[in-house]
mmCIF file of C-alpha atoms in Angstrom:
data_model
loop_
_atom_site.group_PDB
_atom_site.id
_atom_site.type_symbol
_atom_site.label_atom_id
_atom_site.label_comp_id
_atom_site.label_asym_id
_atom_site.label_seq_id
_atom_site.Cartn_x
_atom_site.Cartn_y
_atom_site.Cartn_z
ATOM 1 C CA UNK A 782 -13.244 -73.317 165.668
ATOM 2 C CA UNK A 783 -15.426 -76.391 164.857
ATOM 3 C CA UNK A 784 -17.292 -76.050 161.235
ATOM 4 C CA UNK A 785 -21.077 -75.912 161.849
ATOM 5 C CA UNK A 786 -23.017 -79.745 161.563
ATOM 6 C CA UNK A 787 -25.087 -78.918 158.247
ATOM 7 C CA UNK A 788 -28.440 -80.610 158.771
ATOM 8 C CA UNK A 789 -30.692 -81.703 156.179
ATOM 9 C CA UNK A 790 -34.872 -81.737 155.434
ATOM 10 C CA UNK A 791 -35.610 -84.904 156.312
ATOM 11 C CA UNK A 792 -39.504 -86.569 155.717
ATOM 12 C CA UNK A 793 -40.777 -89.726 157.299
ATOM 13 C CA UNK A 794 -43.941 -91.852 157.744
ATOM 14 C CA UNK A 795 -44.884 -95.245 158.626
ATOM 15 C CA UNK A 796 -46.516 -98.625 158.389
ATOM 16 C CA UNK A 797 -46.903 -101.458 160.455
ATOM 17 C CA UNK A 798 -43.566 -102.878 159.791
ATOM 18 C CA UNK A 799 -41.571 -100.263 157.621
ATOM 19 C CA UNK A 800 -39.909 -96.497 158.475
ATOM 20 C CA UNK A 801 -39.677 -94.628 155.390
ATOM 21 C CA UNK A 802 -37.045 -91.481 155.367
ATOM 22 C CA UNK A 803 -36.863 -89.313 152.441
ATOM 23 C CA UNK A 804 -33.808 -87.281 152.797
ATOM 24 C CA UNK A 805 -34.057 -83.694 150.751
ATOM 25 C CA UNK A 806 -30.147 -83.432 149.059
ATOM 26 C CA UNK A 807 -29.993 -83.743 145.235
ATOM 27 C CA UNK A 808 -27.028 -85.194 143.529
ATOM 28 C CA UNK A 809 -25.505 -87.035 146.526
ATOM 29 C CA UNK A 810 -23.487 -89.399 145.487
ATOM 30 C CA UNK A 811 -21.536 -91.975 148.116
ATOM 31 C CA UNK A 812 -23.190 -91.396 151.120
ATOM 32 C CA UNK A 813 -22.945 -93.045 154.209
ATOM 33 C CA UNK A 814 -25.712 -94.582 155.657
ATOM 34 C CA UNK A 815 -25.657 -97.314 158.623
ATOM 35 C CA UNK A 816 -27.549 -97.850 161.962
ATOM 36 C CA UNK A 817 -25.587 -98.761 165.015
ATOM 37 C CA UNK A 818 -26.833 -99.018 168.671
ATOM 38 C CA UNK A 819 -30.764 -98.503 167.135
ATOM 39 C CA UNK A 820 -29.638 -94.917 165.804
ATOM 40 C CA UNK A 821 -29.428 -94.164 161.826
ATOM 41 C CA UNK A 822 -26.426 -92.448 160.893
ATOM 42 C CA UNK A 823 -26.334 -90.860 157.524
ATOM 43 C CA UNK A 824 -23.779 -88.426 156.247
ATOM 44 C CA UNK A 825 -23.561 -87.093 152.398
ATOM 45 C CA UNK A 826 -21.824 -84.918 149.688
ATOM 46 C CA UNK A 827 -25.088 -83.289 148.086
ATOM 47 C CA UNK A 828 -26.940 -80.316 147.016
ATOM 48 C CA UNK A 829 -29.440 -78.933 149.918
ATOM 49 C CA UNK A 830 -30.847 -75.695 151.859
ATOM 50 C CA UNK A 831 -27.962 -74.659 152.424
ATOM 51 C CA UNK A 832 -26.003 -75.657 149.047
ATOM 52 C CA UNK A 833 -23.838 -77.834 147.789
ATOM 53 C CA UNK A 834 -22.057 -79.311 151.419
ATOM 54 C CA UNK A 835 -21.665 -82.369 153.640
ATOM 55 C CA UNK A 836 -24.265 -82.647 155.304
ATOM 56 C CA UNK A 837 -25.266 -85.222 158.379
ATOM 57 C CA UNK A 838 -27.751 -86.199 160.890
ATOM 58 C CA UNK A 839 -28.397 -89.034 163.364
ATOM 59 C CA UNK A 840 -31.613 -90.504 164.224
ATOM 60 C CA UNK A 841 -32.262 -92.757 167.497
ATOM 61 C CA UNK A 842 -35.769 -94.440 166.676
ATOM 62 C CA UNK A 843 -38.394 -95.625 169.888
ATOM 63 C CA UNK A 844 -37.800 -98.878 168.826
ATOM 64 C CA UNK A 845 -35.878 -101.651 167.552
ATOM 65 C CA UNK A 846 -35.363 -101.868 163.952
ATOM 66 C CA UNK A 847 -33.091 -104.210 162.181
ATOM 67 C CA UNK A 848 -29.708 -102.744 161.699
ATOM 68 C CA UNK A 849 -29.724 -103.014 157.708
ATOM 69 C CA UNK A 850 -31.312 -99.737 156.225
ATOM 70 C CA UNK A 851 -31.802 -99.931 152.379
ATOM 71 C CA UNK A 852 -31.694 -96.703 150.573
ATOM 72 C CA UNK A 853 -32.012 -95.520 147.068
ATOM 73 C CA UNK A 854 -30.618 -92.268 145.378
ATOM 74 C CA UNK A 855 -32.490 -89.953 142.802
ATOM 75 C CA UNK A 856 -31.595 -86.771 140.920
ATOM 76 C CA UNK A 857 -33.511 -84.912 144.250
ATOM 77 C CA UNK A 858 -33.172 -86.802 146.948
ATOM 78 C CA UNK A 859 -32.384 -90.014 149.001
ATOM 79 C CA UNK A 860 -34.819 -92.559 149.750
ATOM 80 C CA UNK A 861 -34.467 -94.789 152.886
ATOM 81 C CA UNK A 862 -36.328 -98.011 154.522
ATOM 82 C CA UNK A 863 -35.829 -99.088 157.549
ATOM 83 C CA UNK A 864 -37.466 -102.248 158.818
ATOM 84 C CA UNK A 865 -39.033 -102.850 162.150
ATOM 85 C CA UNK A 866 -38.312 -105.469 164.156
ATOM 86 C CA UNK A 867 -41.571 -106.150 165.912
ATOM 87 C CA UNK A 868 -44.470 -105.325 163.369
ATOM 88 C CA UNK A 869 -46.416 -102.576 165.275
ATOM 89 C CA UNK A 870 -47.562 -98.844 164.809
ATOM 90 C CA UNK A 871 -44.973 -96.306 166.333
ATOM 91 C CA UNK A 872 -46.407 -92.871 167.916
ATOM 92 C CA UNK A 873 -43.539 -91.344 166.993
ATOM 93 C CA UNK A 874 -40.085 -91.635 164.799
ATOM 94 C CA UNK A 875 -37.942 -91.070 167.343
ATOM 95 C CA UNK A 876 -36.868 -91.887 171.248
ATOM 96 C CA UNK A 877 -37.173 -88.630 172.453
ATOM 97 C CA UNK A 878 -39.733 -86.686 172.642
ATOM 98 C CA UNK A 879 -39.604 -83.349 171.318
ATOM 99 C CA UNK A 880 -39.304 -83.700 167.605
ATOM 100 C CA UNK A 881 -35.974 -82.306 165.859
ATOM 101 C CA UNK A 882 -36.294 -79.409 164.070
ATOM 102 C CA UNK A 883 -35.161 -81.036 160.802
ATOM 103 C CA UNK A 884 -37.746 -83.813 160.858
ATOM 104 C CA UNK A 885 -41.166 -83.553 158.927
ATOM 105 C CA UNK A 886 -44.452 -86.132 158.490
ATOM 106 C CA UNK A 887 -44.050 -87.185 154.981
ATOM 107 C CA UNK A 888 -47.734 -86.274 153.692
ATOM 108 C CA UNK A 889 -47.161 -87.831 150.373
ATOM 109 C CA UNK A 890 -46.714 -91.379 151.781
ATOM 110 C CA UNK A 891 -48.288 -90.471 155.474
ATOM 111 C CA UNK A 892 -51.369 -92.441 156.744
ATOM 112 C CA UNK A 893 -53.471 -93.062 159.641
ATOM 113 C CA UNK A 894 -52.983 -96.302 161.529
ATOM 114 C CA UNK A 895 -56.320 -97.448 160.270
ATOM 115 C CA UNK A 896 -55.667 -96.621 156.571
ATOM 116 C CA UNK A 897 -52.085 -98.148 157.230
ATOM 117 C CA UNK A 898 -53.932 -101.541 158.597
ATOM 118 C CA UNK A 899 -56.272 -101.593 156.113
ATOM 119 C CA UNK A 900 -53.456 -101.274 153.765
ATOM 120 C CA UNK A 901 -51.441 -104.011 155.572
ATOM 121 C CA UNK A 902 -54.538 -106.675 155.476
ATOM 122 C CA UNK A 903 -55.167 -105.908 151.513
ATOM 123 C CA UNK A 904 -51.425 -107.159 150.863
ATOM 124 C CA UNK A 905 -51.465 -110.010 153.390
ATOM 125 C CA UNK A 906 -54.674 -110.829 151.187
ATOM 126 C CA UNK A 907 -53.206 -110.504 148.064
ATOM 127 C CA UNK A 908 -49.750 -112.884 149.729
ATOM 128 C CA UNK A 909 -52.087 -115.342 150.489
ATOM 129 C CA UNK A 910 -53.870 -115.023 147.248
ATOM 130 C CA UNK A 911 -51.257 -115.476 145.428
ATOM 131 C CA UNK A 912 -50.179 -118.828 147.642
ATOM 132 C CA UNK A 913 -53.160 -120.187 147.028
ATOM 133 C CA UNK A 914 -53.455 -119.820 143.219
ATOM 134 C CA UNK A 915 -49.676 -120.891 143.611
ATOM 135 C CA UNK A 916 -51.014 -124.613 145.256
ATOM 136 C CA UNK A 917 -54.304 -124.471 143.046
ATOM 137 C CA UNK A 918 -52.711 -124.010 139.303
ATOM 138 C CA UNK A 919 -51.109 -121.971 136.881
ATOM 139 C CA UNK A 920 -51.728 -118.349 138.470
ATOM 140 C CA UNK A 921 -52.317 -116.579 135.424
ATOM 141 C CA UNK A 922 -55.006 -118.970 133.943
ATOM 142 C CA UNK A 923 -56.981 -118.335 137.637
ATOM 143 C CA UNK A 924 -56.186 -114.780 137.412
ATOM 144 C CA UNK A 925 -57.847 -114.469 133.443
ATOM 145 C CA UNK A 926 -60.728 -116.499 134.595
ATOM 146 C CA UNK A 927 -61.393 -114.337 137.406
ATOM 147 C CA UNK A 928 -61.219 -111.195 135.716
ATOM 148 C CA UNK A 929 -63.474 -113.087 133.188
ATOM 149 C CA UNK A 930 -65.550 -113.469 135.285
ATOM 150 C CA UNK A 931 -65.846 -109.930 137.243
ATOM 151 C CA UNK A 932 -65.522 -108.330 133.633
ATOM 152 C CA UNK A 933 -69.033 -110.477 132.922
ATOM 153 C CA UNK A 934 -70.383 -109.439 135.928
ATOM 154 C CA UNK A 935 -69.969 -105.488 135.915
ATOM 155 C CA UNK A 936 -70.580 -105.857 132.381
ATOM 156 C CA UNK A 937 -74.366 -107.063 132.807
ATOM 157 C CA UNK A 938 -75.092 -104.555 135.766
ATOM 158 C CA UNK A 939 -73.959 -101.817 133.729
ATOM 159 C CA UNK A 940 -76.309 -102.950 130.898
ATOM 160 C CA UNK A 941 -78.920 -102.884 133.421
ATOM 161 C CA UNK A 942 -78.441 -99.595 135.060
ATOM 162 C CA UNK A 943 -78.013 -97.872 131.763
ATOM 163 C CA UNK A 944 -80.948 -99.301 130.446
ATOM 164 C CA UNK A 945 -82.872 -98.010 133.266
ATOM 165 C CA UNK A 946 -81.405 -94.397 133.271
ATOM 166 C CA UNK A 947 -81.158 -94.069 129.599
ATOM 167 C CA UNK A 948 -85.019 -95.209 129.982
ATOM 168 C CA UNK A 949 -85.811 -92.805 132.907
ATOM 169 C CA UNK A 950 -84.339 -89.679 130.926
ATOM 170 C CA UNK A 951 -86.008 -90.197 127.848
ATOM 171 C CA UNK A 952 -89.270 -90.617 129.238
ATOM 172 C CA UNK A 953 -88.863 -87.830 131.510
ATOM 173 C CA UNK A 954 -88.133 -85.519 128.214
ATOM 174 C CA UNK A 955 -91.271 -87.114 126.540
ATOM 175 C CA UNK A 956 -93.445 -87.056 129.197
ATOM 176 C CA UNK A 957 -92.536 -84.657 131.712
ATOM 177 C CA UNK A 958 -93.878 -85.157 135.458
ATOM 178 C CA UNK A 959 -96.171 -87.820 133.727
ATOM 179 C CA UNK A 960 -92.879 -90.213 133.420
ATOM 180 C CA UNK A 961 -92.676 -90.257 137.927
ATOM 181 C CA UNK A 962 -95.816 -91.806 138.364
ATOM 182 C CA UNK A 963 -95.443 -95.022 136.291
ATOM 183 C CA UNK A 964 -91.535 -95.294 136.604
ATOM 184 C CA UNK A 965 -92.026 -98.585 138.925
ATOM 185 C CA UNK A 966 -94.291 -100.740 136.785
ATOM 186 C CA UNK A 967 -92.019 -100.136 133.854
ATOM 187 C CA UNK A 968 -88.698 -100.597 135.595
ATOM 188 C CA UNK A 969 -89.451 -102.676 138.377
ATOM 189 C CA UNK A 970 -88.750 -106.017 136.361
ATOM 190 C CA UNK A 971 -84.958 -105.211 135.561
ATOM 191 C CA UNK A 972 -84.573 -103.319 138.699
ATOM 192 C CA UNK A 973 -85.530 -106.242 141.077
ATOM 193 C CA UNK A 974 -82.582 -108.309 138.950
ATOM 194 C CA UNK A 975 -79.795 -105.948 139.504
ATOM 195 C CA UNK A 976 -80.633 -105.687 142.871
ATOM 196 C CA UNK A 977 -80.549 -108.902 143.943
ATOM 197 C CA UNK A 978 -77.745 -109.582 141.769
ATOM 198 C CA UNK A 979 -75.615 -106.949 143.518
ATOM 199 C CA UNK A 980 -75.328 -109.651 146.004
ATOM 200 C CA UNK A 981 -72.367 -111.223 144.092
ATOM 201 C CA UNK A 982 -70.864 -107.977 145.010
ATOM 202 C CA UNK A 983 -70.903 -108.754 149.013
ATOM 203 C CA UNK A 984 -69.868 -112.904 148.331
ATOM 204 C CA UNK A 985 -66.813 -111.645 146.260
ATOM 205 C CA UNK A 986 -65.610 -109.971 149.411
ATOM 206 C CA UNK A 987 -66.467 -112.556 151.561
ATOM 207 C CA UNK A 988 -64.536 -115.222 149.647
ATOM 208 C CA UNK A 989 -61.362 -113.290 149.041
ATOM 209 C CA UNK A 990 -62.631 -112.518 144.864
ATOM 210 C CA UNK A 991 -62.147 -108.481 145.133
ATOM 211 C CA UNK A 992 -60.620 -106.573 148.231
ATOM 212 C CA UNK A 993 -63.513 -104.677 148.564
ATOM 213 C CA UNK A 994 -64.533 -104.480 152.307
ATOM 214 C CA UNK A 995 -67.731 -106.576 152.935
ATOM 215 C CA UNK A 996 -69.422 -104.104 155.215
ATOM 216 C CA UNK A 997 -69.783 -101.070 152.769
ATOM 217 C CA UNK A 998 -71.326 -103.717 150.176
ATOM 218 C CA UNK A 999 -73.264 -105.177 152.637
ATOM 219 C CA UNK A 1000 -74.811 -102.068 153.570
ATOM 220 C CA UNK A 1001 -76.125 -101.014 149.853
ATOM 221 C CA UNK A 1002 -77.261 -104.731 149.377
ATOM 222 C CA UNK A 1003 -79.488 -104.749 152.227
ATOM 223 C CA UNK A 1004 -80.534 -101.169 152.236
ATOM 224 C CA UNK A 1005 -81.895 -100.828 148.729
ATOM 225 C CA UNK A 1006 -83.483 -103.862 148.783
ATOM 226 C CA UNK A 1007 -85.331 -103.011 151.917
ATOM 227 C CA UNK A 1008 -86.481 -100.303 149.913
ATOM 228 C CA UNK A 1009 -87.440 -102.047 146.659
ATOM 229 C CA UNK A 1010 -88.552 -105.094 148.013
ATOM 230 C CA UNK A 1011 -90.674 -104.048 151.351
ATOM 231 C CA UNK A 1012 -91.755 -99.949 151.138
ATOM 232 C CA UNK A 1013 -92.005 -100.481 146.841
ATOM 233 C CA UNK A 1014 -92.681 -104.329 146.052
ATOM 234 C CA UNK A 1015 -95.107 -104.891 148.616
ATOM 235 C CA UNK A 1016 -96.980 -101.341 149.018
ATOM 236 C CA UNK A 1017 -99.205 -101.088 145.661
ATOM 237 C CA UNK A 1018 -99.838 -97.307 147.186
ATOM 238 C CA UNK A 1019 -96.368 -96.496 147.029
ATOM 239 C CA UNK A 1020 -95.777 -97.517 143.509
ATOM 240 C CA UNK A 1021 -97.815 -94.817 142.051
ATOM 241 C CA UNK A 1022 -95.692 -92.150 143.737
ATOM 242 C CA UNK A 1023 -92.873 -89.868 142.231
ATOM 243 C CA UNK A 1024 -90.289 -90.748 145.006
ATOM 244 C CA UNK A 1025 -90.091 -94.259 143.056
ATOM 245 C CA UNK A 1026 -88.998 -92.094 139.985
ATOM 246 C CA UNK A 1027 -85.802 -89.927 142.242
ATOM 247 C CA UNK A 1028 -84.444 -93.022 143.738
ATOM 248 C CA UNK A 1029 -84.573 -95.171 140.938
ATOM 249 C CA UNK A 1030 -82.419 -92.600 138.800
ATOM 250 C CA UNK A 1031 -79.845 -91.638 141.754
ATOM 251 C CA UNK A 1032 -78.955 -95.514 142.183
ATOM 252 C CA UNK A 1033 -78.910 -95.776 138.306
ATOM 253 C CA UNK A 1034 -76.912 -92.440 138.125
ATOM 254 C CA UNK A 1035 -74.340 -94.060 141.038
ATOM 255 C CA UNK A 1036 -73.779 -97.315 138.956
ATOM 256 C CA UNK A 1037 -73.699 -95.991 135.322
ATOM 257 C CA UNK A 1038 -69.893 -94.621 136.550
ATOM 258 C CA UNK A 1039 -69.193 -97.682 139.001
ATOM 259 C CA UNK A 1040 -69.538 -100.363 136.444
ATOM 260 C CA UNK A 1041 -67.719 -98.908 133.815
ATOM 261 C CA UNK A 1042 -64.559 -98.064 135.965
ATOM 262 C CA UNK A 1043 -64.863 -101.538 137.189
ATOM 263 C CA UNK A 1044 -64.897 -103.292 133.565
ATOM 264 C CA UNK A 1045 -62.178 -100.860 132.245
ATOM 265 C CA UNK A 1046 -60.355 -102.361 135.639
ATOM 266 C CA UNK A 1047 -60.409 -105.787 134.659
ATOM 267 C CA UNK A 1048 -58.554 -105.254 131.248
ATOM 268 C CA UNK A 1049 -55.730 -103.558 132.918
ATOM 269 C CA UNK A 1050 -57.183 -99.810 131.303
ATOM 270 C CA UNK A 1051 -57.761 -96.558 133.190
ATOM 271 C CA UNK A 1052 -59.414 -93.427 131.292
ATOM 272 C CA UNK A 1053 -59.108 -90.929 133.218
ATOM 273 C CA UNK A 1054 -62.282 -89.308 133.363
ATOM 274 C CA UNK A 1055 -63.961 -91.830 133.946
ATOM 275 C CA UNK A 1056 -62.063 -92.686 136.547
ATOM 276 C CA UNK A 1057 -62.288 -89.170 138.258
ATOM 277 C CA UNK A 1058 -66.681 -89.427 137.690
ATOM 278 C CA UNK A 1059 -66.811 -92.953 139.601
ATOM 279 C CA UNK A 1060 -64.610 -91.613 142.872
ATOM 280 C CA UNK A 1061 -66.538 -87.893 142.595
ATOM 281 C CA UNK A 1062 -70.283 -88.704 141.535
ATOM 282 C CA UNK A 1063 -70.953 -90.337 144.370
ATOM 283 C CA UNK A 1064 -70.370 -87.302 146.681
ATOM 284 C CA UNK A 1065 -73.659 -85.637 145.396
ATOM 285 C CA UNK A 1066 -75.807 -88.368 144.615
ATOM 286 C CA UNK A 1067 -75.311 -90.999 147.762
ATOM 287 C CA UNK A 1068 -76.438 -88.357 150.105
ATOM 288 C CA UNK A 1069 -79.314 -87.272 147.776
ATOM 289 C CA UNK A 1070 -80.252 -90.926 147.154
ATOM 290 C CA UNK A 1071 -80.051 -91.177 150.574
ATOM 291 C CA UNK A 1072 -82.654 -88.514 150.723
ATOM 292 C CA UNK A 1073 -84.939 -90.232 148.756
ATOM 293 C CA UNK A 1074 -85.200 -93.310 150.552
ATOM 294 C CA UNK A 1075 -85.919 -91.532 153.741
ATOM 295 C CA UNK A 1076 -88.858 -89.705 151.627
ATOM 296 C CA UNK A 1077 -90.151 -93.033 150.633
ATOM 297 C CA UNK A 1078 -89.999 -94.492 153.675
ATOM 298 C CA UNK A 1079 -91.355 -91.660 155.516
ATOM 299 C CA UNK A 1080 -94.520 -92.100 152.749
ATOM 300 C CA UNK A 1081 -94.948 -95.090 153.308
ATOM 301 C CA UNK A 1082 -95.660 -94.980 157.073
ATOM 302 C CA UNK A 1083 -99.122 -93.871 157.027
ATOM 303 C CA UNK A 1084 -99.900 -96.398 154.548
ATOM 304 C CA UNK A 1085 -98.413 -98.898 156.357
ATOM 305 C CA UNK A 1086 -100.466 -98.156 159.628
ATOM 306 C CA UNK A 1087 -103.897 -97.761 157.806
ATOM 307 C CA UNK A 1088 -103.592 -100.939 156.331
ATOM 308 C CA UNK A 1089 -101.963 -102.984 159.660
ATOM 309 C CA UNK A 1090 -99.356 -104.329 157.250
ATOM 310 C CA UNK A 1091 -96.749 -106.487 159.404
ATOM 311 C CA UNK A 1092 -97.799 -105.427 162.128
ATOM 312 C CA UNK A 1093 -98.671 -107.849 165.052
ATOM 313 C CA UNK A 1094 -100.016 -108.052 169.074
ATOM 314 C CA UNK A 1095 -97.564 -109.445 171.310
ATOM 315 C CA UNK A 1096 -99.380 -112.544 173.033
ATOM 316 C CA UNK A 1097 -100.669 -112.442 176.580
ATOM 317 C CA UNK A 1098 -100.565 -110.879 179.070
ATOM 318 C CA UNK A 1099 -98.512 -108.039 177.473
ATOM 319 C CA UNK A 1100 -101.209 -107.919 174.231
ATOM 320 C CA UNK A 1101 -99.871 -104.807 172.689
ATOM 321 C CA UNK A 1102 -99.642 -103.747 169.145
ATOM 322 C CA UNK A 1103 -96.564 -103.297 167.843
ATOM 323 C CA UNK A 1104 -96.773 -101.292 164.774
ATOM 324 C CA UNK A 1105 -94.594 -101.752 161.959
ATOM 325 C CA UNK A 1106 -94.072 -97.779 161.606
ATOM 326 C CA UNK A 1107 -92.322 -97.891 164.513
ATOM 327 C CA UNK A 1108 -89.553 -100.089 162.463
ATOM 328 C CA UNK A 1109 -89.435 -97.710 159.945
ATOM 329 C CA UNK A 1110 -88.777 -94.754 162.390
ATOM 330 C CA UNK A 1111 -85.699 -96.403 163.550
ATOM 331 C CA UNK A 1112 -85.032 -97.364 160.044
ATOM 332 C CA UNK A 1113 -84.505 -94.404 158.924
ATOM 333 C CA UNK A 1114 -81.563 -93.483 161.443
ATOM 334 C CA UNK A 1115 -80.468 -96.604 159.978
ATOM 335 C CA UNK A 1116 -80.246 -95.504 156.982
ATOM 336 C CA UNK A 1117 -78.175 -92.547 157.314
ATOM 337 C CA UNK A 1118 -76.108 -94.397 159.801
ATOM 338 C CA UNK A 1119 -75.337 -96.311 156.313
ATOM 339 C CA UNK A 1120 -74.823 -93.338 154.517
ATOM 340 C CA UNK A 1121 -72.055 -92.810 156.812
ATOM 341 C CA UNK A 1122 -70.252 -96.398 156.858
ATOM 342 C CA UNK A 1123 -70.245 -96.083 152.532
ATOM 343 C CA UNK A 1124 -69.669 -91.952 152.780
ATOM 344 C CA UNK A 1125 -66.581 -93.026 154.867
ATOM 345 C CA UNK A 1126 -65.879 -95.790 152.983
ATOM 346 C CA UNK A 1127 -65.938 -94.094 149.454
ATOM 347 C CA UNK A 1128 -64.177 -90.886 150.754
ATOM 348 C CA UNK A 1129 -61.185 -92.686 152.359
ATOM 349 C CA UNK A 1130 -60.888 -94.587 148.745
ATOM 350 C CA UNK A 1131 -60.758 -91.043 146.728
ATOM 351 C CA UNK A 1132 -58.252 -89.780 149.447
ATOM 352 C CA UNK A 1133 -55.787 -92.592 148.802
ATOM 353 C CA UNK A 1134 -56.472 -91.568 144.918
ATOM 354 C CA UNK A 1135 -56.340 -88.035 144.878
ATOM 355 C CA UNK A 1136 -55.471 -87.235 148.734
ATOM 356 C CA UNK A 1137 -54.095 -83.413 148.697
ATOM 357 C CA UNK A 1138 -50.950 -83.263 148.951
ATOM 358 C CA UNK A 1139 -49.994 -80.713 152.054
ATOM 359 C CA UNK A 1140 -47.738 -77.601 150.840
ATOM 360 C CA UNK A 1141 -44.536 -76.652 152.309
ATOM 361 C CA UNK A 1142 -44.273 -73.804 154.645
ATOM 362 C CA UNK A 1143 -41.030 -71.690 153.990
#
């Protein structure tokens, strides 16, 4: 009578050009590992479910792969990489169909193909990076000034932004409800040069600086300066109003974290906490300062068609008057349709940080 095949737990996922297997035996040692024909064959000496035996499985994947899998062996288990040959996104592991029984997603390294493309363009960005500070100089004088220069950057916004909330809160415990009313004529000066120095933030991504994606950035930019600029700067009836006072603290609350994380970034440091405030502050207070905005916006629309502010007739023989209220209507579904690009955005970055891990099912 044959012996019984023992089969280990085996976990995979995926990128664009890489399988990953992790094999669950601890203290293997020699095992046999080769693909022939497009089908991994592994056999091993090791410790699993069911206990210290030689245990074996064979995989056939959908596609080609190249027939050199590299592995690596720790205390708990054996690590393998196979490489693809044609850099594309599998829909499964393996030729057939129904999944085998002893084959799991690996959640711990498991992503979507977006995240996985997004994740294959950052280090085809940082490859080419690196070629071009490779033609252009020494790479680690480039790499010091431009962390130089980011660190000077973030370091200047933050001053701002904590100027302004530090500012905000005091006045507020001073004055009370008083402190709403006058918050734009006595932040309005430092405000309007963080704003429209936060576009540095959207030509660093353009130009390859930081990795950041230039929509998300793109978004805030133009958002909050519609809102500073257009329904505060230009509406003398709006500046008198408490909404000025909510969204000027939310975006100050938002970028006393993000700055801070940022500078602590370009010296190679990560505390913690800090770290865990700038990916989890933003949950409350983008959606609330989204709030805001809509409130000021929706303020500002009676205002806007008392006084006929850019508004205008279209010429003959249409001659109707468009009213710039009807902008500001569809504004506002823009702006939560931006809430959800940087919501998205922002939540698929704390994922990749602190992403759940799934549990086991025994």
């Amino acid at each position: 009578m044959e012996n019984q095949v023992l089969t280990p737990h085996v976990y995979w996922a995926q990128r664009h050009r890489e399988l990953y297997l992790r094999v669950e035996l601890s203290d293997v040692q020699n095992p046999v590992i080769s693909i022939t024909e497009n089908v991994l064959h592994f056999k091993a000496q090791g410790h699993g479910a069911k206990g210290d035996n030689v245990y074996e499985f064979h995989l056939e994947f959908l596609d080609l792969v190249k027939p050199e899998p590299i592995y690596k062996l720790t205390q708990r288990q054996v690590n393998i990489t196979v490489q693809k040959k044609v850099s594309q996104w599998w829909e499964r592991l393996t030729k057939q169909e129904k999944r085998p029984l002893f084959l799991a997603p690996d959640f711990d390294r498991w992503l979507d193909e977006s995240d996985a493309e997004m994740e294959l363009r950052a280090k085809e960005e940082e490859r080419l990076n690196k070629l071009r500070l490779e033609s252009q100089g020494s790479p680690e004088t480039l790499i010091s000034l431009k962390k130089g220069y980011l660190f000077m950057y973030n370091l200047v916004q933050f001053l701002g932004f904590s100027w302004m909330f530090v500012n905000m809160t005091v006045r507020f415990f001073i004055l009370g409800k008083e402190s709403f009313y006058d918050t734009f004529h006595t932040m309005a000066d430092v405000m309007y040069f963080s704003q429209m120095l936060a576009v540095v933030e959207t030509i660093n991504a353009v130009i390859g600086v930081t990795s950041s994606p230039v929509i998300p950035s793109l978004v805030q930019f133009l958002g909050r300066n519609f809102i500073l600029f257009i329904i505060f700067g230009n509406v003398e009836e709006m500046q008198n109003k408490a909404v000025v006072f909510f969204v000027f603290y939310l975006w100050s609350t938002i970028e006393i974290f993000r700055y801070p994380f940022y500078i602590l970034y370009c010296i190679d440091m990560d505390w913690k906490v800090l770290t865990w405030l700038r990916y989890t502050v933003w949950i409350p207070t983008y959606p609330l300062g989204c709030l805001a905005e809509v409130v000021a916006v929706i303020q500002s629309i009676p205002i806007f068609n008392e006084t006929g502010r850019f508004s205008f007739t279209l010429p003959y023989p249409v001659k109707i008057k468009v009213r710039f209220s009807f902008f500001l209507q569809i504004y506002i579904i823009v702006i939560f349709l931006g809430l959800y690009i940087n919501f998205r955005h922002l939540y698929k970055q704390r994922r990749r940080r602190y992403g759940q891990k799934k549990k086991k099912i025994h």
